[in-house]
Structures are given as structure tokens and as C-alpha cells.
Amino acid sequence: MLSTESTRKLVKLLPLLASDQDGEVAGAARAIRRALAADNLDLHDLARILAGRAEGGARPEEPSEAKPHDSRRPTASEGSRSDRRSEARFRKVLQAGKIVLPNGGVLDCKVRNRSESGALLQLASLSGVPDQFVLQIPSTAEMFAVEIVWRGDHEIGVFRI
């Protein structure tokens, strides 16, 4: 059975598979597999669940913030396909951030952009950055748990968990 928490994560992760950024697609696929594994499921199980929904079968409880898929094409003012998100992107260029590691260590980072559900972080090195951590924004006194959905050479995309 797919838990409500895993369903919420999948609702956020599945649209990332449509990105034009290969690293974002690969990271989303890995995060989807981790979310499914938390419920002792795999991609084959997800396909069976979706097939059951398509045939009108029983549906697990839907997360309250799930939104219907917007299948329309973006207008010129909305930007490219890779820039579409479920909520507006807020640009906070070079805002200082801190990655709080599970062992209590701290890594400095720069927050390049943010939305309500995630952020793009820039680091000198990705060495030692775990898949899940606490992101701290000292200038706004915010702290929240995040999970990496994609990795680049010196950047990571994270979403709130």
C-alpha cells in the first residue's frame, strides 16, 4: 500500500521527470525509487497502482494538497518547459544558506532560487552532502528538512519534506 507521505512525495517528484535537465530527471527517478522503497514498493508496483486507477480500481487516500495536472502548453510569458513548477519560483540570488548535517556539522551554501516547495543550492563541493538534511537560511531565521532531487557539478535541487 502506498502511504500518504509517499504519495505526497511522488506528486512533487513525478513532474520533474519531464525536465530538460538530465541531472534533474535522474535525481527525480532516484528519489521516486527511495519514496517507493519506504513503503516496500518498487516502480513495477507503482505501475500496477496506476493501472488500477486507470481501470477505476480502488485508490489509496489522496494527499490534501494534490493538484490536477495542467496539460496546457505554457505561454511565452510563462517560460520554458523546464521552468514550469506547481508554484511560482522566487529568485533569491546568492542568499547565504547552511546545510546542517545529521552529525551536527555545517556546510555553507548559496541559495540561488526558491519556491514554497524547494530551492536550488550552490556549493563549492557536493562531497559529503547526504540525500536528506536540514537547510538553514540565517537571514530569515528559517530552517526546514529537505531532500535532494537532483545533483549537478556544484548545484543541487532540493524539495521540502
PDB file of C-alpha atoms in Angstrom:
ATOM      1  CA  MET A   1       0.000   0.000   0.000  1.00  0.00           C
ATOM      2  CA  LEU A   2       1.293   3.436  -0.938  1.00  0.00           C
ATOM      3  CA  SER A   3       1.360   5.671   2.156  1.00  0.00           C
ATOM      4  CA  THR A   4       0.018   9.211   2.159  1.00  0.00           C
ATOM      5  CA  GLU A   5       3.532  10.563   2.809  1.00  0.00           C
ATOM      6  CA  SER A   6       4.988   8.670  -0.169  1.00  0.00           C
ATOM      7  CA  THR A   7       2.074   9.799  -2.339  1.00  0.00           C
ATOM      8  CA  ARG A   8       2.795  13.432  -1.404  1.00  0.00           C
ATOM      9  CA  LYS A   9       6.446  12.986  -2.390  1.00  0.00           C
ATOM     10  CA  LEU A  10       5.507  11.314  -5.677  1.00  0.00           C
ATOM     11  CA  VAL A  11       3.107  14.154  -6.535  1.00  0.00           C
ATOM     12  CA  LYS A  12       6.076  16.536  -6.264  1.00  0.00           C
ATOM     13  CA  LEU A  13       8.632  14.264  -7.941  1.00  0.00           C
ATOM     14  CA  LEU A  14       6.811  12.865 -10.978  1.00  0.00           C
ATOM     15  CA  PRO A  15       6.581  16.225 -12.830  1.00  0.00           C
ATOM     16  CA  LEU A  16      10.386  16.568 -12.532  1.00  0.00           C
ATOM     17  CA  LEU A  17      10.731  13.610 -14.924  1.00  0.00           C
ATOM     18  CA  ALA A  18       9.624  15.996 -17.720  1.00  0.00           C
ATOM     19  CA  SER A  19      12.583  18.342 -17.152  1.00  0.00           C
ATOM     20  CA  ASP A  20      15.004  19.192 -19.940  1.00  0.00           C
ATOM     21  CA  GLN A  21      17.820  18.860 -17.362  1.00  0.00           C
ATOM     22  CA  ASP A  22      19.230  15.299 -17.360  1.00  0.00           C
ATOM     23  CA  GLY A  23      20.547  15.617 -13.809  1.00  0.00           C
ATOM     24  CA  GLU A  24      17.139  16.701 -12.534  1.00  0.00           C
ATOM     25  CA  VAL A  25      15.454  13.738 -14.282  1.00  0.00           C
ATOM     26  CA  ALA A  26      17.972  11.239 -12.890  1.00  0.00           C
ATOM     27  CA  GLY A  27      17.734  12.712  -9.392  1.00  0.00           C
ATOM     28  CA  ALA A  28      13.935  12.628  -9.506  1.00  0.00           C
ATOM     29  CA  ALA A  29      13.987   8.980 -10.606  1.00  0.00           C
ATOM     30  CA  ARG A  30      16.275   8.057  -7.695  1.00  0.00           C
ATOM     31  CA  ALA A  31      14.085   9.997  -5.242  1.00  0.00           C
ATOM     32  CA  ILE A  32      10.976   8.243  -6.605  1.00  0.00           C
ATOM     33  CA  ARG A  33      12.628   4.864  -6.038  1.00  0.00           C
ATOM     34  CA  ARG A  34      13.535   5.887  -2.450  1.00  0.00           C
ATOM     35  CA  ALA A  35       9.967   7.048  -1.752  1.00  0.00           C
ATOM     36  CA  LEU A  36       8.585   3.759  -3.039  1.00  0.00           C
ATOM     37  CA  ALA A  37      11.168   1.724  -1.107  1.00  0.00           C
ATOM     38  CA  ALA A  38       9.995   3.413   2.117  1.00  0.00           C
ATOM     39  CA  ASP A  39       6.708   1.532   1.571  1.00  0.00           C
ATOM     40  CA  ASN A  40       8.470  -1.671   0.389  1.00  0.00           C
ATOM     41  CA  LEU A  41       7.373  -0.952  -3.188  1.00  0.00           C
ATOM     42  CA  ASP A  42       9.205  -0.535  -6.495  1.00  0.00           C
ATOM     43  CA  LEU A  43       8.455   1.004  -9.911  1.00  0.00           C
ATOM     44  CA  HIS A  44       6.586  -2.131 -11.012  1.00  0.00           C
ATOM     45  CA  ASP A  45       4.267  -1.747  -8.009  1.00  0.00           C
ATOM     46  CA  LEU A  46       3.713   1.915  -8.911  1.00  0.00           C
ATOM     47  CA  ALA A  47       2.773   0.901 -12.462  1.00  0.00           C
ATOM     48  CA  ARG A  48       0.240  -1.613 -11.071  1.00  0.00           C
ATOM     49  CA  ILE A  49      -1.224   1.053  -8.754  1.00  0.00           C
ATOM     50  CA  LEU A  50      -1.589   3.494 -11.651  1.00  0.00           C
ATOM     51  CA  ALA A  51      -3.085   0.798 -13.893  1.00  0.00           C
ATOM     52  CA  GLY A  52      -5.673   0.076 -11.189  1.00  0.00           C
ATOM     53  CA  ARG A  53      -6.592   3.768 -11.065  1.00  0.00           C
ATOM     54  CA  ALA A  54      -6.916   3.936 -14.861  1.00  0.00           C
ATOM     55  CA  GLU A  55      -9.315   0.975 -14.729  1.00  0.00           C
ATOM     56  CA  GLY A  56     -11.346   2.573 -11.922  1.00  0.00           C
ATOM     57  CA  GLY A  57      -9.961   0.314  -9.193  1.00  0.00           C
ATOM     58  CA  ALA A  58      -9.508   1.166  -5.534  1.00  0.00           C
ATOM     59  CA  ARG A  59      -7.452   4.271  -4.891  1.00  0.00           C
ATOM     60  CA  PRO A  60      -5.250   4.952  -1.891  1.00  0.00           C
ATOM     61  CA  GLU A  61      -6.020   8.105   0.080  1.00  0.00           C
ATOM     62  CA  GLU A  62      -5.027  11.206  -1.889  1.00  0.00           C
ATOM     63  CA  PRO A  63      -2.886  13.900  -0.246  1.00  0.00           C
ATOM     64  CA  SER A  64      -4.865  17.038   0.527  1.00  0.00           C
ATOM     65  CA  GLU A  65      -2.589  19.310  -1.490  1.00  0.00           C
ATOM     66  CA  ALA A  66      -2.596  17.193  -4.656  1.00  0.00           C
ATOM     67  CA  LYS A  67      -3.459  19.334  -7.673  1.00  0.00           C
ATOM     68  CA  PRO A  68      -4.764  18.197 -11.047  1.00  0.00           C
ATOM     69  CA  HIS A  69      -2.155  18.050 -13.787  1.00  0.00           C
ATOM     70  CA  ASP A  70      -2.083  21.127 -16.018  1.00  0.00           C
ATOM     71  CA  SER A  71      -1.728  19.699 -19.517  1.00  0.00           C
ATOM     72  CA  ARG A  72      -1.894  23.003 -21.400  1.00  0.00           C
ATOM     73  CA  ARG A  73       1.178  24.392 -23.144  1.00  0.00           C
ATOM     74  CA  PRO A  74       2.924  27.313 -21.423  1.00  0.00           C
ATOM     75  CA  THR A  75       2.537  30.750 -22.930  1.00  0.00           C
ATOM     76  CA  ALA A  76       5.629  32.715 -23.931  1.00  0.00           C
ATOM     77  CA  SER A  77       5.414  34.713 -20.703  1.00  0.00           C
ATOM     78  CA  GLU A  78       5.375  31.516 -18.604  1.00  0.00           C
ATOM     79  CA  GLY A  79       8.810  30.398 -19.755  1.00  0.00           C
ATOM     80  CA  SER A  80      10.237  27.108 -20.967  1.00  0.00           C
ATOM     81  CA  ARG A  81       9.031  23.627 -20.045  1.00  0.00           C
ATOM     82  CA  SER A  82      11.861  23.189 -17.512  1.00  0.00           C
ATOM     83  CA  ASP A  83      10.784  26.388 -15.694  1.00  0.00           C
ATOM     84  CA  ARG A  84       7.175  25.272 -15.023  1.00  0.00           C
ATOM     85  CA  ARG A  85       6.562  24.480 -11.385  1.00  0.00           C
ATOM     86  CA  SER A  86       3.426  23.923  -9.338  1.00  0.00           C
ATOM     87  CA  GLU A  87       4.036  27.262  -7.641  1.00  0.00           C
ATOM     88  CA  ALA A  88       5.878  30.469  -8.523  1.00  0.00           C
ATOM     89  CA  ARG A  89       9.664  30.484  -8.380  1.00  0.00           C
ATOM     90  CA  PHE A  90      11.153  33.186  -6.191  1.00  0.00           C
ATOM     91  CA  ARG A  91      14.638  34.307  -7.158  1.00  0.00           C
ATOM     92  CA  LYS A  92      16.947  34.970  -4.200  1.00  0.00           C
ATOM     93  CA  VAL A  93      20.277  35.194  -5.996  1.00  0.00           C
ATOM     94  CA  LEU A  94      23.242  34.362  -3.762  1.00  0.00           C
ATOM     95  CA  GLN A  95      21.352  34.303  -0.457  1.00  0.00           C
ATOM     96  CA  ALA A  96      23.574  32.647   2.168  1.00  0.00           C
ATOM     97  CA  GLY A  97      22.453  29.255   3.438  1.00  0.00           C
ATOM     98  CA  LYS A  98      23.741  26.486   5.675  1.00  0.00           C
ATOM     99  CA  ILE A  99      23.380  22.733   5.292  1.00  0.00           C
ATOM    100  CA  VAL A 100      23.028  21.183   8.740  1.00  0.00           C
ATOM    101  CA  LEU A 101      24.313  17.605   8.565  1.00  0.00           C
ATOM    102  CA  PRO A 102      22.893  14.728  10.629  1.00  0.00           C
ATOM    103  CA  ASN A 103      26.154  14.554  12.622  1.00  0.00           C
ATOM    104  CA  GLY A 104      25.844  18.243  13.594  1.00  0.00           C
ATOM    105  CA  GLY A 105      28.336  19.514  11.019  1.00  0.00           C
ATOM    106  CA  VAL A 106      27.524  22.519   8.851  1.00  0.00           C
ATOM    107  CA  LEU A 107      28.317  23.252   5.190  1.00  0.00           C
ATOM    108  CA  ASP A 108      27.965  26.730   3.681  1.00  0.00           C
ATOM    109  CA  CYS A 109      25.921  27.112   0.505  1.00  0.00           C
ATOM    110  CA  LYS A 110      24.279  29.799  -1.588  1.00  0.00           C
ATOM    111  CA  VAL A 111      20.547  29.727  -2.303  1.00  0.00           C
ATOM    112  CA  ARG A 112      20.138  30.613  -5.981  1.00  0.00           C
ATOM    113  CA  ASN A 113      16.338  30.463  -6.157  1.00  0.00           C
ATOM    114  CA  ARG A 114      13.441  29.283  -4.013  1.00  0.00           C
ATOM    115  CA  SER A 115       9.800  28.316  -4.105  1.00  0.00           C
ATOM    116  CA  GLU A 116       7.466  27.161  -1.345  1.00  0.00           C
ATOM    117  CA  SER A 117       8.405  23.535  -2.052  1.00  0.00           C
ATOM    118  CA  GLY A 118      12.123  23.686  -2.816  1.00  0.00           C
ATOM    119  CA  ALA A 119      15.302  25.506  -3.712  1.00  0.00           C
ATOM    120  CA  LEU A 120      18.397  25.480  -5.911  1.00  0.00           C
ATOM    121  CA  LEU A 121      21.583  25.424  -3.822  1.00  0.00           C
ATOM    122  CA  GLN A 122      25.127  26.135  -4.988  1.00  0.00           C
ATOM    123  CA  LEU A 123      28.108  24.618  -3.136  1.00  0.00           C
ATOM    124  CA  ALA A 124      31.861  24.613  -3.592  1.00  0.00           C
ATOM    125  CA  SER A 125      31.780  20.798  -3.396  1.00  0.00           C
ATOM    126  CA  LEU A 126      28.991  18.217  -3.142  1.00  0.00           C
ATOM    127  CA  SER A 127      31.262  15.821  -1.256  1.00  0.00           C
ATOM    128  CA  GLY A 128      29.668  14.709   1.993  1.00  0.00           C
ATOM    129  CA  VAL A 129      26.220  16.147   1.260  1.00  0.00           C
ATOM    130  CA  PRO A 130      23.618  13.496   2.255  1.00  0.00           C
ATOM    131  CA  ASP A 131      20.334  12.895   0.408  1.00  0.00           C
ATOM    132  CA  GLN A 132      18.366  14.461   3.286  1.00  0.00           C
ATOM    133  CA  PHE A 133      19.408  17.316   5.575  1.00  0.00           C
ATOM    134  CA  VAL A 134      18.202  20.498   7.254  1.00  0.00           C
ATOM    135  CA  LEU A 135      18.553  23.717   5.251  1.00  0.00           C
ATOM    136  CA  GLN A 136      19.035  26.871   7.304  1.00  0.00           C
ATOM    137  CA  ILE A 137      18.623  30.404   5.919  1.00  0.00           C
ATOM    138  CA  PRO A 138      20.258  32.656   8.548  1.00  0.00           C
ATOM    139  CA  SER A 139      18.979  35.958   7.089  1.00  0.00           C
ATOM    140  CA  THR A 140      15.346  34.886   7.540  1.00  0.00           C
ATOM    141  CA  ALA A 141      15.859  32.524  10.516  1.00  0.00           C
ATOM    142  CA  GLU A 142      14.219  29.687   8.534  1.00  0.00           C
ATOM    143  CA  MET A 143      15.081  26.009   8.968  1.00  0.00           C
ATOM    144  CA  PHE A 144      13.416  23.096   7.193  1.00  0.00           C
ATOM    145  CA  ALA A 145      14.133  19.486   6.246  1.00  0.00           C
ATOM    146  CA  VAL A 146      14.847  18.890   2.557  1.00  0.00           C
ATOM    147  CA  GLU A 147      15.638  16.015   0.219  1.00  0.00           C
ATOM    148  CA  ILE A 148      17.868  16.227  -2.846  1.00  0.00           C
ATOM    149  CA  VAL A 149      16.000  15.565  -6.100  1.00  0.00           C
ATOM    150  CA  TRP A 150      18.904  16.203  -8.471  1.00  0.00           C
ATOM    151  CA  ARG A 151      22.641  16.879  -8.369  1.00  0.00           C
ATOM    152  CA  GLY A 152      24.841  18.833 -10.752  1.00  0.00           C
ATOM    153  CA  ASP A 153      28.571  19.576 -10.600  1.00  0.00           C
ATOM    154  CA  HIS A 154      28.255  22.287  -7.936  1.00  0.00           C
ATOM    155  CA  GLU A 155      24.475  22.616  -7.577  1.00  0.00           C
ATOM    156  CA  ILE A 156      21.674  20.580  -6.054  1.00  0.00           C
ATOM    157  CA  GLY A 157      17.920  20.833  -6.330  1.00  0.00           C
ATOM    158  CA  VAL A 158      16.047  20.137  -3.084  1.00  0.00           C
ATOM    159  CA  PHE A 159      12.404  19.948  -2.022  1.00  0.00           C
ATOM    160  CA  ARG A 160      10.890  20.266   1.450  1.00  0.00           C
ATOM    161  CA  ILE A 161       9.954  17.060   3.198  1.00  0.00           C
TER     162      ILE A 161
END
